[in-house]
């Protein structure tokens, strides 16, 4: 019999050294130790409740697991690769500490439902942590938005100047993305918190287990409906990775804005020293490396999602060892996403916007052309015609190297005799923004309403 393996009863030889390295997961699934211990404590309490363990045995198990948790957290626990995974490492140490009672813990349980439970608790925990971090990033954006409700900049479509907008409106757009992300994560969390414990290997068990008691003890939302589904379902992890991917997509878009705005040709924003890096050869450089890396790391998180979706697509029922590949990239995603959200919040809080540069940019690209068209509509010109007249005014102004507001009244009247002095007011970008108070618009009242709603969401006064 193999000396080392817990499952070694039917084997005459231990696995080859290479196979041990190839099959182990403890090098990364040790990250799930707290969930494994919590799950085992709940399982032991339930086993005592149905009379399979004595109260004394259950107590010994609880105390043994508590001291293992302390060993792990103090860095005193010896993780052993030959014990394969976090579950076997903890169970084997428990038996070392408390003897035979430790060997009874696994009654009515399989690593298949055990790992599914641990991973669900872990994913749920991370979904909750990500929401907190996303809320803080949203708060950082809100703080900047509140400082910049009177700062205007060119709003673009196709990356071409389109219409003037308030900087606050631009920044709040990202806040709404993050709010949806939080809602999505909260929804995914509901399904992650379904307990699979009691499914055993795949078919349920002959012991009169009480899965609902375990679920209640762990604060979960309910229990599995089908044992085969319970041990092989990783939908919850795929959902969480999709949530993470979309957060990264949103952060990456904001990174792109920051990178473009920090280019001196724009000069709209200065990234603080703490979030910039220099060049080893060009002394003048201030590179927005944090934003670039975040944009780059987005691909890595998408990779984790693609990897899991590919992993599960061809699996026959039920548990297959392939599923062990579900955790490593999730753990990597957790690290990437958590650091990215934290770095984004820090970087945003330290951005310095240059309102003067933005104001100057409003004079390039005929951002007030729509205002002229709308002005003509107010004089009774049908919109299509107003659009055409304005196009011709823009062509005239461009040919004379002027902006619309620089044309004389006579020049404008050559385009349409309906134009009078009032047109210059309409062409002012501040007026253009101030007039856009339709719901969700960039006008000050509409933006203020957004800020009130965001403050309420964030629980701020
Ligand atoms: N390390 C394994 C995993 O992550 C635990 C479950 C192993 N179960 C088994 N029957 N080999 O999937």
CSV table of C-alpha atoms and ligand atoms in Angstrom, one decimal:
chain,number,residue,atom,x,y,z
A,1,UNK,CA,0.0,0.0,0.0
A,2,UNK,CA,1.2,3.5,-0.7
A,3,UNK,CA,2.6,5.0,2.4
A,4,UNK,CA,1.5,8.6,1.6
A,5,UNK,CA,-1.8,8.7,-0.1
A,6,UNK,CA,-5.0,9.0,1.9
A,7,UNK,CA,-6.7,7.2,-0.9
A,8,UNK,CA,-3.9,4.6,-1.2
A,9,UNK,CA,-5.7,1.5,0.0
A,10,UNK,CA,-6.1,-0.2,-3.3
A,11,UNK,CA,-2.7,0.8,-4.7
A,12,UNK,CA,0.5,-1.1,-4.3
A,13,UNK,CA,2.8,1.8,-5.4
A,14,UNK,CA,2.7,5.5,-4.8
A,15,UNK,CA,2.4,7.8,-7.9
A,16,UNK,CA,5.4,8.7,-9.9
A,17,UNK,CA,7.2,11.9,-8.7
A,18,UNK,CA,6.1,13.6,-12.0
A,19,UNK,CA,2.5,12.6,-11.4
A,20,UNK,CA,2.6,14.1,-8.0
A,21,UNK,CA,3.7,17.4,-9.3
A,22,UNK,CA,1.3,17.2,-12.2
A,23,UNK,CA,-1.8,16.4,-10.1
A,24,UNK,CA,-1.2,18.4,-7.0
A,25,UNK,CA,-3.3,21.5,-6.4
A,26,UNK,CA,-2.2,22.4,-2.9
A,27,UNK,CA,0.3,25.0,-4.2
A,28,UNK,CA,-2.7,27.2,-5.0
A,29,UNK,CA,-5.9,25.7,-3.5
A,30,UNK,CA,-4.4,26.4,0.0
A,31,UNK,CA,-6.0,29.8,-0.7
A,32,UNK,CA,-9.3,28.1,0.2
A,33,UNK,CA,-8.2,27.0,3.7
A,34,UNK,CA,-10.7,29.2,5.6
A,35,UNK,CA,-13.6,27.9,3.5
A,36,UNK,CA,-12.5,24.3,3.8
A,37,UNK,CA,-12.3,24.7,7.6
A,38,UNK,CA,-15.7,26.5,7.9
A,39,UNK,CA,-17.3,23.8,5.7
A,40,UNK,CA,-15.8,21.0,7.8
A,41,UNK,CA,-16.9,22.5,11.0
A,42,UNK,CA,-20.5,22.8,9.6
A,43,UNK,CA,-20.3,19.2,8.4
A,44,UNK,CA,-19.1,18.0,11.8
A,45,UNK,CA,-21.8,19.9,13.6
A,46,UNK,CA,-24.4,18.4,11.3
A,47,UNK,CA,-22.9,14.8,11.8
A,48,UNK,CA,-23.3,15.3,15.6
A,49,UNK,CA,-26.8,16.6,15.1
A,50,UNK,CA,-27.8,13.3,13.4
A,51,UNK,CA,-25.9,11.2,15.9
A,52,UNK,CA,-23.0,10.0,13.6
A,53,UNK,CA,-20.5,11.8,15.8
A,54,UNK,CA,-20.7,12.2,19.5
A,55,UNK,CA,-20.7,15.7,20.9
A,56,UNK,CA,-17.2,15.1,22.2
A,57,UNK,CA,-15.9,14.1,18.8
A,58,UNK,CA,-17.5,17.1,17.2
A,59,UNK,CA,-15.9,19.3,19.8
A,60,UNK,CA,-12.5,17.8,19.2
A,61,UNK,CA,-12.9,18.3,15.5
A,62,UNK,CA,-13.9,21.9,16.0
A,63,UNK,CA,-11.0,22.7,18.3
A,64,UNK,CA,-8.6,20.8,16.0
A,65,UNK,CA,-9.7,22.8,13.0
A,66,UNK,CA,-9.5,26.0,14.9
A,67,UNK,CA,-5.9,25.3,15.9
A,68,UNK,CA,-5.1,24.3,12.3
A,69,UNK,CA,-6.5,27.6,11.1
A,70,UNK,CA,-4.2,29.4,13.6
A,71,UNK,CA,-1.2,27.4,12.4
A,72,UNK,CA,-2.0,28.4,8.8
A,73,UNK,CA,-2.5,32.0,9.6
A,74,UNK,CA,0.7,32.1,11.7
A,75,UNK,CA,2.7,30.5,8.9
A,76,UNK,CA,3.4,27.4,11.0
A,77,UNK,CA,1.4,24.9,9.0
A,78,UNK,CA,3.5,22.5,6.9
A,79,UNK,CA,1.8,22.1,3.5
A,80,UNK,CA,2.7,18.8,1.9
A,81,UNK,CA,2.6,18.4,-1.9
A,82,UNK,CA,2.3,14.6,-1.6
A,83,UNK,CA,-1.1,15.2,0.1
A,84,UNK,CA,-2.4,16.7,-3.1
A,85,UNK,CA,-4.8,19.4,-2.1
A,86,UNK,CA,-5.9,21.7,0.7
A,87,UNK,CA,-8.6,19.2,1.8
A,88,UNK,CA,-6.2,16.3,2.4
A,89,UNK,CA,-3.6,18.5,4.0
A,90,UNK,CA,-6.1,19.8,6.6
A,91,UNK,CA,-7.7,16.4,7.2
A,92,UNK,CA,-4.4,14.7,7.7
A,93,UNK,CA,-3.2,17.3,10.1
A,94,UNK,CA,-6.5,17.0,12.0
A,95,UNK,CA,-6.0,13.3,12.5
A,96,UNK,CA,-2.4,14.0,13.6
A,97,UNK,CA,-3.8,16.4,16.2
A,98,UNK,CA,-6.9,14.6,17.5
A,99,UNK,CA,-6.6,11.0,16.4
A,100,UNK,CA,-9.5,8.8,15.4
A,101,UNK,CA,-12.2,11.5,15.7
A,102,UNK,CA,-10.4,13.2,12.8
A,103,UNK,CA,-10.8,10.1,10.6
A,104,UNK,CA,-14.6,10.3,11.1
A,105,UNK,CA,-15.0,13.8,9.7
A,106,UNK,CA,-15.2,12.7,6.1
A,107,UNK,CA,-18.3,10.4,6.8
A,108,UNK,CA,-21.0,11.0,4.2
A,109,UNK,CA,-18.8,13.4,2.3
A,110,UNK,CA,-16.6,13.2,-0.8
A,111,UNK,CA,-14.0,15.6,-1.9
A,112,UNK,CA,-16.3,16.2,-4.8
A,113,UNK,CA,-19.0,17.9,-2.8
A,114,UNK,CA,-16.4,19.3,-0.4
A,115,UNK,CA,-14.4,21.1,-3.1
A,116,UNK,CA,-17.6,22.4,-4.7
A,117,UNK,CA,-18.7,23.9,-1.3
A,118,UNK,CA,-15.3,25.4,-0.6
A,119,UNK,CA,-15.1,27.0,-4.0
A,120,UNK,CA,-18.6,28.4,-3.8
A,121,UNK,CA,-17.8,30.0,-0.5
A,122,UNK,CA,-14.6,31.3,-1.9
A,123,UNK,CA,-16.2,32.7,-5.0
A,124,UNK,CA,-19.0,34.3,-2.9
A,125,UNK,CA,-16.4,35.9,-0.6
A,126,UNK,CA,-14.5,37.4,-3.5
A,127,UNK,CA,-17.7,38.6,-5.2
A,128,UNK,CA,-18.5,40.5,-2.0
A,129,UNK,CA,-15.0,41.9,-1.7
A,130,UNK,CA,-15.0,43.0,-5.3
A,131,UNK,CA,-18.2,44.9,-4.8
A,132,UNK,CA,-16.7,46.8,-1.9
A,133,UNK,CA,-13.6,47.7,-4.0
A,134,UNK,CA,-15.8,48.7,-7.0
A,135,UNK,CA,-17.9,50.9,-4.8
A,136,UNK,CA,-14.7,52.7,-3.6
A,137,UNK,CA,-13.6,53.2,-7.2
A,138,UNK,CA,-17.0,54.6,-7.9
A,139,UNK,CA,-16.7,56.9,-4.9
A,140,UNK,CA,-13.3,58.2,-6.2
A,141,UNK,CA,-14.9,59.0,-9.5
A,142,UNK,CA,-17.8,60.7,-7.8
A,143,UNK,CA,-15.4,62.9,-5.8
A,144,UNK,CA,-13.7,64.1,-9.0
A,145,UNK,CA,-17.1,64.5,-10.7
A,146,UNK,CA,-18.3,66.7,-7.8
A,147,UNK,CA,-15.2,68.9,-8.2
A,148,UNK,CA,-15.8,69.2,-11.9
A,149,UNK,CA,-19.4,69.9,-12.6
A,150,UNK,CA,-18.5,73.2,-14.2
A,151,UNK,CA,-15.5,71.9,-16.1
A,152,UNK,CA,-16.3,71.3,-19.8
A,153,UNK,CA,-14.6,69.2,-22.4
A,154,UNK,CA,-15.2,68.0,-25.9
A,155,UNK,CA,-17.5,65.0,-25.9
A,156,UNK,CA,-16.6,62.6,-28.8
A,157,UNK,CA,-18.2,60.0,-30.9
A,158,UNK,CA,-15.9,58.1,-33.3
A,159,UNK,CA,-13.1,59.8,-31.3
A,160,UNK,CA,-14.0,63.0,-33.2
A,161,UNK,CA,-15.2,66.2,-31.4
A,162,UNK,CA,-19.0,65.9,-31.2
A,163,UNK,CA,-20.6,68.1,-28.5
A,164,UNK,CA,-19.4,69.8,-25.4
A,165,UNK,CA,-20.1,67.9,-22.2
A,166,UNK,CA,-19.4,68.4,-18.5
A,167,UNK,CA,-16.4,66.5,-17.2
A,168,UNK,CA,-18.6,65.3,-14.4
A,169,UNK,CA,-20.9,63.6,-16.9
A,170,UNK,CA,-18.0,61.9,-18.5
A,171,UNK,CA,-16.7,60.6,-15.2
A,172,UNK,CA,-20.2,59.6,-13.9
A,173,UNK,CA,-20.6,57.4,-17.0
A,174,UNK,CA,-18.0,55.0,-15.4
A,175,UNK,CA,-19.8,55.2,-12.1
A,176,UNK,CA,-22.9,53.8,-13.7
A,177,UNK,CA,-20.9,51.0,-15.2
A,178,UNK,CA,-19.5,50.1,-11.8
A,179,UNK,CA,-23.0,50.2,-10.3
A,180,UNK,CA,-24.3,47.7,-12.8
A,181,UNK,CA,-21.2,45.6,-12.1
A,182,UNK,CA,-22.0,45.6,-8.4
A,183,UNK,CA,-25.6,44.6,-9.1
A,184,UNK,CA,-24.4,41.8,-11.4
A,185,UNK,CA,-22.0,40.6,-8.7
A,186,UNK,CA,-24.7,40.6,-6.0
A,187,UNK,CA,-26.9,38.6,-8.3
A,188,UNK,CA,-24.2,36.1,-9.1
A,189,UNK,CA,-23.5,35.8,-5.4
A,190,UNK,CA,-27.1,34.6,-4.8
A,191,UNK,CA,-26.4,31.5,-6.9
A,192,UNK,CA,-22.9,30.9,-5.6
A,193,UNK,CA,-24.3,30.6,-2.1
A,194,UNK,CA,-26.1,27.3,-2.7
A,195,UNK,CA,-24.6,24.5,-0.7
A,196,UNK,CA,-23.7,21.3,-2.6
A,197,UNK,CA,-22.7,19.4,0.6
A,198,UNK,CA,-24.6,16.2,0.9
A,199,UNK,CA,-24.3,15.3,-2.8
A,200,UNK,CA,-21.3,13.2,-1.7
A,201,UNK,CA,-19.3,11.7,-4.6
A,202,UNK,CA,-22.2,12.1,-7.1
A,203,UNK,CA,-25.3,10.2,-5.9
A,204,UNK,CA,-26.1,11.4,-2.4
A,205,UNK,CA,-25.4,9.1,0.5
A,206,UNK,CA,-26.9,6.4,2.7
A,207,UNK,CA,-26.3,8.5,5.9
A,208,UNK,CA,-29.3,10.5,7.0
A,209,UNK,CA,-27.5,13.8,6.3
A,210,UNK,CA,-29.1,17.2,6.8
A,211,UNK,CA,-27.7,19.4,4.0
A,212,UNK,CA,-30.0,22.3,5.0
A,213,UNK,CA,-28.5,22.4,8.4
A,214,UNK,CA,-25.0,22.8,6.9
A,215,UNK,CA,-26.3,25.4,4.5
A,216,UNK,CA,-27.9,27.4,7.3
A,217,UNK,CA,-24.8,27.1,9.5
A,218,UNK,CA,-22.7,28.6,6.7
A,219,UNK,CA,-25.2,31.4,5.9
A,220,UNK,CA,-26.0,30.0,2.5
A,221,UNK,CA,-29.2,30.6,0.5
A,222,UNK,CA,-30.3,27.0,0.1
A,223,UNK,CA,-29.1,23.6,-1.0
A,224,UNK,CA,-28.6,21.7,-4.2
A,225,UNK,CA,-31.5,20.0,-6.0
A,226,UNK,CA,-29.6,17.3,-7.8
A,227,UNK,CA,-26.5,15.5,-6.5
A,228,UNK,CA,-25.0,15.0,-10.0
A,229,UNK,CA,-25.4,18.6,-10.9
A,230,UNK,CA,-24.1,19.7,-7.5
A,231,UNK,CA,-20.7,18.1,-7.8
A,232,UNK,CA,-20.1,19.1,-11.4
A,233,UNK,CA,-21.7,22.6,-11.6
A,234,UNK,CA,-19.2,25.4,-12.0
A,235,UNK,CA,-21.6,28.0,-13.4
A,236,UNK,CA,-21.2,30.1,-10.4
A,237,UNK,CA,-17.5,30.5,-11.1
A,238,UNK,CA,-18.1,31.2,-14.8
A,239,UNK,CA,-20.6,33.9,-13.8
A,240,UNK,CA,-18.1,35.5,-11.3
A,241,UNK,CA,-15.4,35.4,-14.0
A,242,UNK,CA,-17.8,37.1,-16.4
A,243,UNK,CA,-18.5,39.8,-13.8
A,244,UNK,CA,-14.8,40.3,-13.3
A,245,UNK,CA,-14.2,40.5,-17.1
A,246,UNK,CA,-16.8,43.2,-17.4
A,247,UNK,CA,-15.4,45.2,-14.5
A,248,UNK,CA,-12.0,44.9,-16.2
A,249,UNK,CA,-13.5,46.0,-19.5
A,250,UNK,CA,-14.9,49.1,-17.8
A,251,UNK,CA,-11.6,49.9,-16.0
A,252,UNK,CA,-9.8,49.4,-19.3
A,253,UNK,CA,-12.0,51.9,-21.1
A,254,UNK,CA,-11.3,54.4,-18.4
A,255,UNK,CA,-7.6,53.7,-18.6
A,256,UNK,CA,-7.8,54.4,-22.3
A,257,UNK,CA,-9.4,57.8,-21.6
A,258,UNK,CA,-6.7,58.6,-19.1
A,259,UNK,CA,-3.9,57.6,-21.4
A,260,UNK,CA,-5.2,59.7,-24.2
A,261,UNK,CA,-5.9,62.7,-22.0
A,262,UNK,CA,-2.5,62.5,-20.4
A,263,UNK,CA,-0.8,62.8,-23.8
A,264,UNK,CA,0.5,66.4,-24.0
A,265,UNK,CA,-1.3,66.9,-27.3
A,266,UNK,CA,-4.5,66.7,-25.2
A,267,UNK,CA,-3.1,67.7,-21.9
A,268,UNK,CA,-6.4,67.3,-20.2
A,269,UNK,CA,-5.1,65.4,-17.2
A,270,UNK,CA,-2.0,64.9,-15.2
A,271,UNK,CA,-1.5,61.5,-13.6
A,272,UNK,CA,0.2,62.0,-10.2
A,273,UNK,CA,3.9,61.0,-9.7
A,274,UNK,CA,2.8,58.2,-7.5
A,275,UNK,CA,0.9,56.6,-10.4
A,276,UNK,CA,3.4,57.5,-13.2
A,277,UNK,CA,6.7,56.0,-14.2
A,278,UNK,CA,9.7,57.4,-16.1
A,279,UNK,CA,11.7,56.2,-19.0
A,280,UNK,CA,15.2,54.7,-18.7
A,281,UNK,CA,16.3,56.7,-21.8
A,282,UNK,CA,14.0,59.7,-22.3
A,283,UNK,CA,14.3,62.0,-19.3
A,284,UNK,CA,11.2,64.0,-20.1
A,285,UNK,CA,8.7,61.0,-20.0
A,286,UNK,CA,5.8,60.6,-17.6
A,287,UNK,CA,4.3,57.3,-18.6
A,288,UNK,CA,0.8,56.2,-17.4
A,289,UNK,CA,2.1,52.6,-16.9
A,290,UNK,CA,-0.6,51.8,-14.3
A,291,UNK,CA,-3.3,52.5,-16.7
A,292,UNK,CA,-1.6,50.7,-19.5
A,293,UNK,CA,-1.0,47.6,-17.4
A,294,UNK,CA,-4.6,47.6,-16.3
A,295,UNK,CA,-5.7,47.7,-19.9
A,296,UNK,CA,-3.3,44.8,-20.6
A,297,UNK,CA,-4.3,42.7,-17.6
A,298,UNK,CA,-7.9,42.8,-18.9
A,299,UNK,CA,-6.9,40.2,-21.4
A,300,UNK,CA,-5.7,38.0,-18.7
A,301,UNK,CA,-9.0,38.1,-16.9
A,302,UNK,CA,-10.9,37.3,-20.2
A,303,UNK,CA,-8.5,34.4,-20.5
A,304,UNK,CA,-9.6,33.0,-17.2
A,305,UNK,CA,-13.3,33.2,-18.3
A,306,UNK,CA,-12.5,31.6,-21.7
A,307,UNK,CA,-10.4,28.9,-19.9
A,308,UNK,CA,-13.2,27.9,-17.6
A,309,UNK,CA,-15.9,27.9,-20.3
A,310,UNK,CA,-13.7,25.7,-22.4
A,311,UNK,CA,-13.0,23.5,-19.4
A,312,UNK,CA,-16.6,22.7,-18.7
A,313,UNK,CA,-17.9,22.4,-22.3
A,314,UNK,CA,-17.0,18.8,-23.0
A,315,UNK,CA,-17.3,17.3,-19.5
A,316,UNK,CA,-19.4,14.1,-19.2
A,317,UNK,CA,-21.3,13.7,-15.9
A,318,UNK,CA,-20.2,14.2,-13.2
A,319,UNK,CA,-17.1,15.2,-11.3
A,320,UNK,CA,-14.0,14.9,-13.5
A,321,UNK,CA,-10.5,15.8,-12.5
A,322,UNK,CA,-10.5,18.5,-15.2
A,323,UNK,CA,-12.5,20.6,-12.7
A,324,UNK,CA,-9.4,21.1,-10.6
A,325,UNK,CA,-8.4,23.5,-13.3
A,326,UNK,CA,-11.2,25.8,-12.2
A,327,UNK,CA,-9.4,27.4,-9.3
A,328,UNK,CA,-6.0,28.6,-10.3
A,329,UNK,CA,-7.1,31.2,-12.8
A,330,UNK,CA,-9.9,32.3,-10.6
A,331,UNK,CA,-7.4,33.0,-7.8
A,332,UNK,CA,-5.2,34.9,-10.3
A,333,UNK,CA,-8.3,36.9,-11.4
A,334,UNK,CA,-9.1,37.8,-7.8
A,335,UNK,CA,-5.6,39.2,-7.4
A,336,UNK,CA,-5.7,41.0,-10.7
A,337,UNK,CA,-9.1,42.5,-10.3
A,338,UNK,CA,-8.7,43.5,-6.6
A,339,UNK,CA,-5.4,45.2,-7.3
A,340,UNK,CA,-6.8,46.9,-10.4
A,341,UNK,CA,-9.8,48.3,-8.6
A,342,UNK,CA,-7.6,49.5,-5.8
A,343,UNK,CA,-5.1,51.1,-8.1
A,344,UNK,CA,-7.8,52.7,-10.2
A,345,UNK,CA,-9.4,54.3,-7.1
A,346,UNK,CA,-6.0,55.6,-6.0
A,347,UNK,CA,-5.1,56.9,-9.5
A,348,UNK,CA,-8.4,58.6,-10.0
A,349,UNK,CA,-8.2,60.4,-6.6
A,350,UNK,CA,-4.9,61.9,-7.6
A,351,UNK,CA,-5.7,63.0,-11.1
A,352,UNK,CA,-5.3,66.7,-11.8
A,353,UNK,CA,-7.5,67.9,-14.6
A,354,UNK,CA,-6.6,71.0,-16.6
A,355,UNK,CA,-9.9,72.9,-17.2
A,356,UNK,CA,-8.1,75.5,-19.3
A,357,UNK,CA,-6.8,72.9,-21.8
A,358,UNK,CA,-10.2,71.3,-22.0
A,359,UNK,CA,-11.8,74.7,-22.6
A,360,UNK,CA,-9.3,75.5,-25.3
A,361,UNK,CA,-10.1,72.2,-27.0
A,362,UNK,CA,-13.7,73.2,-27.2
A,363,UNK,CA,-12.7,75.6,-29.9
A,364,UNK,CA,-11.5,72.9,-32.2
A,365,UNK,CA,-13.8,70.7,-34.2
A,366,UNK,CA,-17.1,72.7,-34.5
A,367,UNK,CA,-18.6,71.2,-31.3
A,368,UNK,CA,-21.3,73.8,-31.4
A,369,UNK,CA,-22.6,72.9,-34.9
A,370,UNK,CA,-25.6,71.1,-33.4
A,371,UNK,CA,-26.4,74.2,-31.5
A,372,UNK,CA,-26.6,76.2,-34.7
A,373,UNK,CA,-28.9,73.6,-36.2
A,374,UNK,CA,-31.1,73.6,-33.1
A,375,UNK,CA,-31.1,77.4,-33.2
A,376,UNK,CA,-32.4,77.4,-36.7
A,377,UNK,CA,-35.1,74.8,-35.8
A,378,UNK,CA,-36.2,77.2,-33.1
A,379,UNK,CA,-36.7,79.8,-35.9
A,380,UNK,CA,-39.0,77.3,-37.7
A,381,UNK,CA,-36.5,75.7,-40.1
A,382,UNK,CA,-37.2,71.9,-40.5
A,383,UNK,CA,-34.3,69.9,-38.9
A,384,UNK,CA,-33.0,68.3,-42.1
A,385,UNK,CA,-32.8,71.8,-43.7
A,386,UNK,CA,-31.2,73.3,-40.6
A,387,UNK,CA,-28.6,70.4,-40.7
A,388,UNK,CA,-27.8,71.3,-44.3
A,389,UNK,CA,-27.5,75.0,-43.6
A,390,UNK,CA,-25.2,74.4,-40.7
A,391,UNK,CA,-23.1,72.0,-42.7
A,392,UNK,CA,-22.6,74.8,-45.3
A,393,UNK,CA,-21.8,77.3,-42.5
A,394,UNK,CA,-19.2,74.9,-41.1
A,395,UNK,CA,-17.6,74.5,-44.6
A,396,UNK,CA,-17.5,78.3,-44.9
A,397,UNK,CA,-15.9,78.8,-41.5
A,398,UNK,CA,-13.4,76.0,-42.1
A,399,UNK,CA,-12.4,77.6,-45.4
A,400,UNK,CA,-11.8,80.9,-43.6
A,401,UNK,CA,-10.0,79.2,-40.7
A,402,UNK,CA,-12.6,80.4,-38.2
A,403,UNK,CA,-15.0,78.9,-35.7
A,404,UNK,CA,-18.7,79.3,-36.0
A,405,UNK,CA,-18.8,81.8,-33.2
A,406,UNK,CA,-16.1,83.9,-34.9
A,407,UNK,CA,-18.2,84.5,-38.0
A,408,UNK,CA,-19.8,87.9,-38.3
A,409,UNK,CA,-23.5,88.3,-38.2
A,410,UNK,CA,-23.5,89.2,-41.9
A,411,UNK,CA,-21.5,86.0,-42.7
A,412,UNK,CA,-24.0,83.9,-40.7
A,413,UNK,CA,-27.0,85.6,-42.3
A,414,UNK,CA,-25.6,84.7,-45.7
A,415,UNK,CA,-26.2,81.1,-44.6
A,416,UNK,CA,-29.8,81.9,-43.4
A,417,UNK,CA,-31.5,85.3,-43.1
A,418,UNK,CA,-33.3,84.0,-40.0
A,419,UNK,CA,-30.2,84.2,-37.9
A,420,UNK,CA,-29.9,87.2,-35.5
A,421,UNK,CA,-27.6,88.4,-32.6
A,422,UNK,CA,-29.0,85.8,-30.2
A,423,UNK,CA,-27.1,83.1,-32.2
A,424,UNK,CA,-23.9,83.9,-30.4
A,425,UNK,CA,-25.4,82.9,-27.1
A,426,UNK,CA,-26.6,79.6,-28.5
A,427,UNK,CA,-23.1,78.9,-29.8
A,428,UNK,CA,-21.5,79.3,-26.3
A,429,UNK,CA,-20.5,75.8,-25.2
A,430,UNK,CA,-21.4,76.6,-21.6
A,431,UNK,CA,-24.9,77.4,-22.8
A,432,UNK,CA,-25.0,74.3,-24.9
A,433,UNK,CA,-24.2,72.2,-21.8
A,434,UNK,CA,-26.5,74.1,-19.5
A,435,UNK,CA,-29.5,73.5,-21.8
A,436,UNK,CA,-29.2,69.8,-21.8
A,437,UNK,CA,-31.1,69.0,-18.7
A,438,UNK,CA,-33.2,66.1,-20.2
A,439,UNK,CA,-33.0,63.0,-17.9
A,440,UNK,CA,-29.5,61.6,-17.9
A,441,UNK,CA,-28.2,64.6,-19.9
A,442,UNK,CA,-25.0,66.6,-19.4
A,443,UNK,CA,-26.9,69.7,-18.1
A,444,UNK,CA,-26.1,70.8,-14.5
A,445,UNK,CA,-29.5,69.8,-13.1
A,446,UNK,CA,-29.4,66.4,-14.8
A,447,UNK,CA,-25.9,65.8,-13.6
A,448,UNK,CA,-26.8,66.8,-10.1
A,449,UNK,CA,-29.7,64.3,-10.1
A,450,UNK,CA,-27.2,61.6,-11.0
A,451,UNK,CA,-24.9,62.6,-8.2
A,452,UNK,CA,-27.8,62.4,-5.7
A,453,UNK,CA,-28.6,59.0,-6.9
A,454,UNK,CA,-25.0,57.8,-6.8
A,455,UNK,CA,-24.6,59.2,-3.3
A,456,UNK,CA,-27.7,57.3,-2.2
A,457,UNK,CA,-26.4,54.1,-3.8
A,458,UNK,CA,-23.0,54.5,-2.0
A,459,UNK,CA,-24.8,55.2,1.3
A,460,UNK,CA,-23.2,58.7,1.4
A,461,UNK,CA,-25.1,61.7,2.9
B,1,LIG,N1,-8.3,19.0,-5.8
B,1,LIG,C1,-9.5,18.5,-6.3
B,1,LIG,C2,-10.2,19.6,-7.1
B,1,LIG,O1,-9.9,20.7,-7.0
B,1,LIG,C3,-10.4,18.1,-5.2
B,1,LIG,C4,-11.4,17.1,-5.6
B,1,LIG,C5,-10.7,15.8,-6.0
B,1,LIG,N2,-11.7,14.8,-6.1
B,1,LIG,C6,-11.4,13.6,-6.6
B,1,LIG,N3,-12.3,12.7,-6.6
B,1,LIG,N4,-10.2,13.4,-7.0
B,1,LIG,O2,-11.1,19.3,-7.9
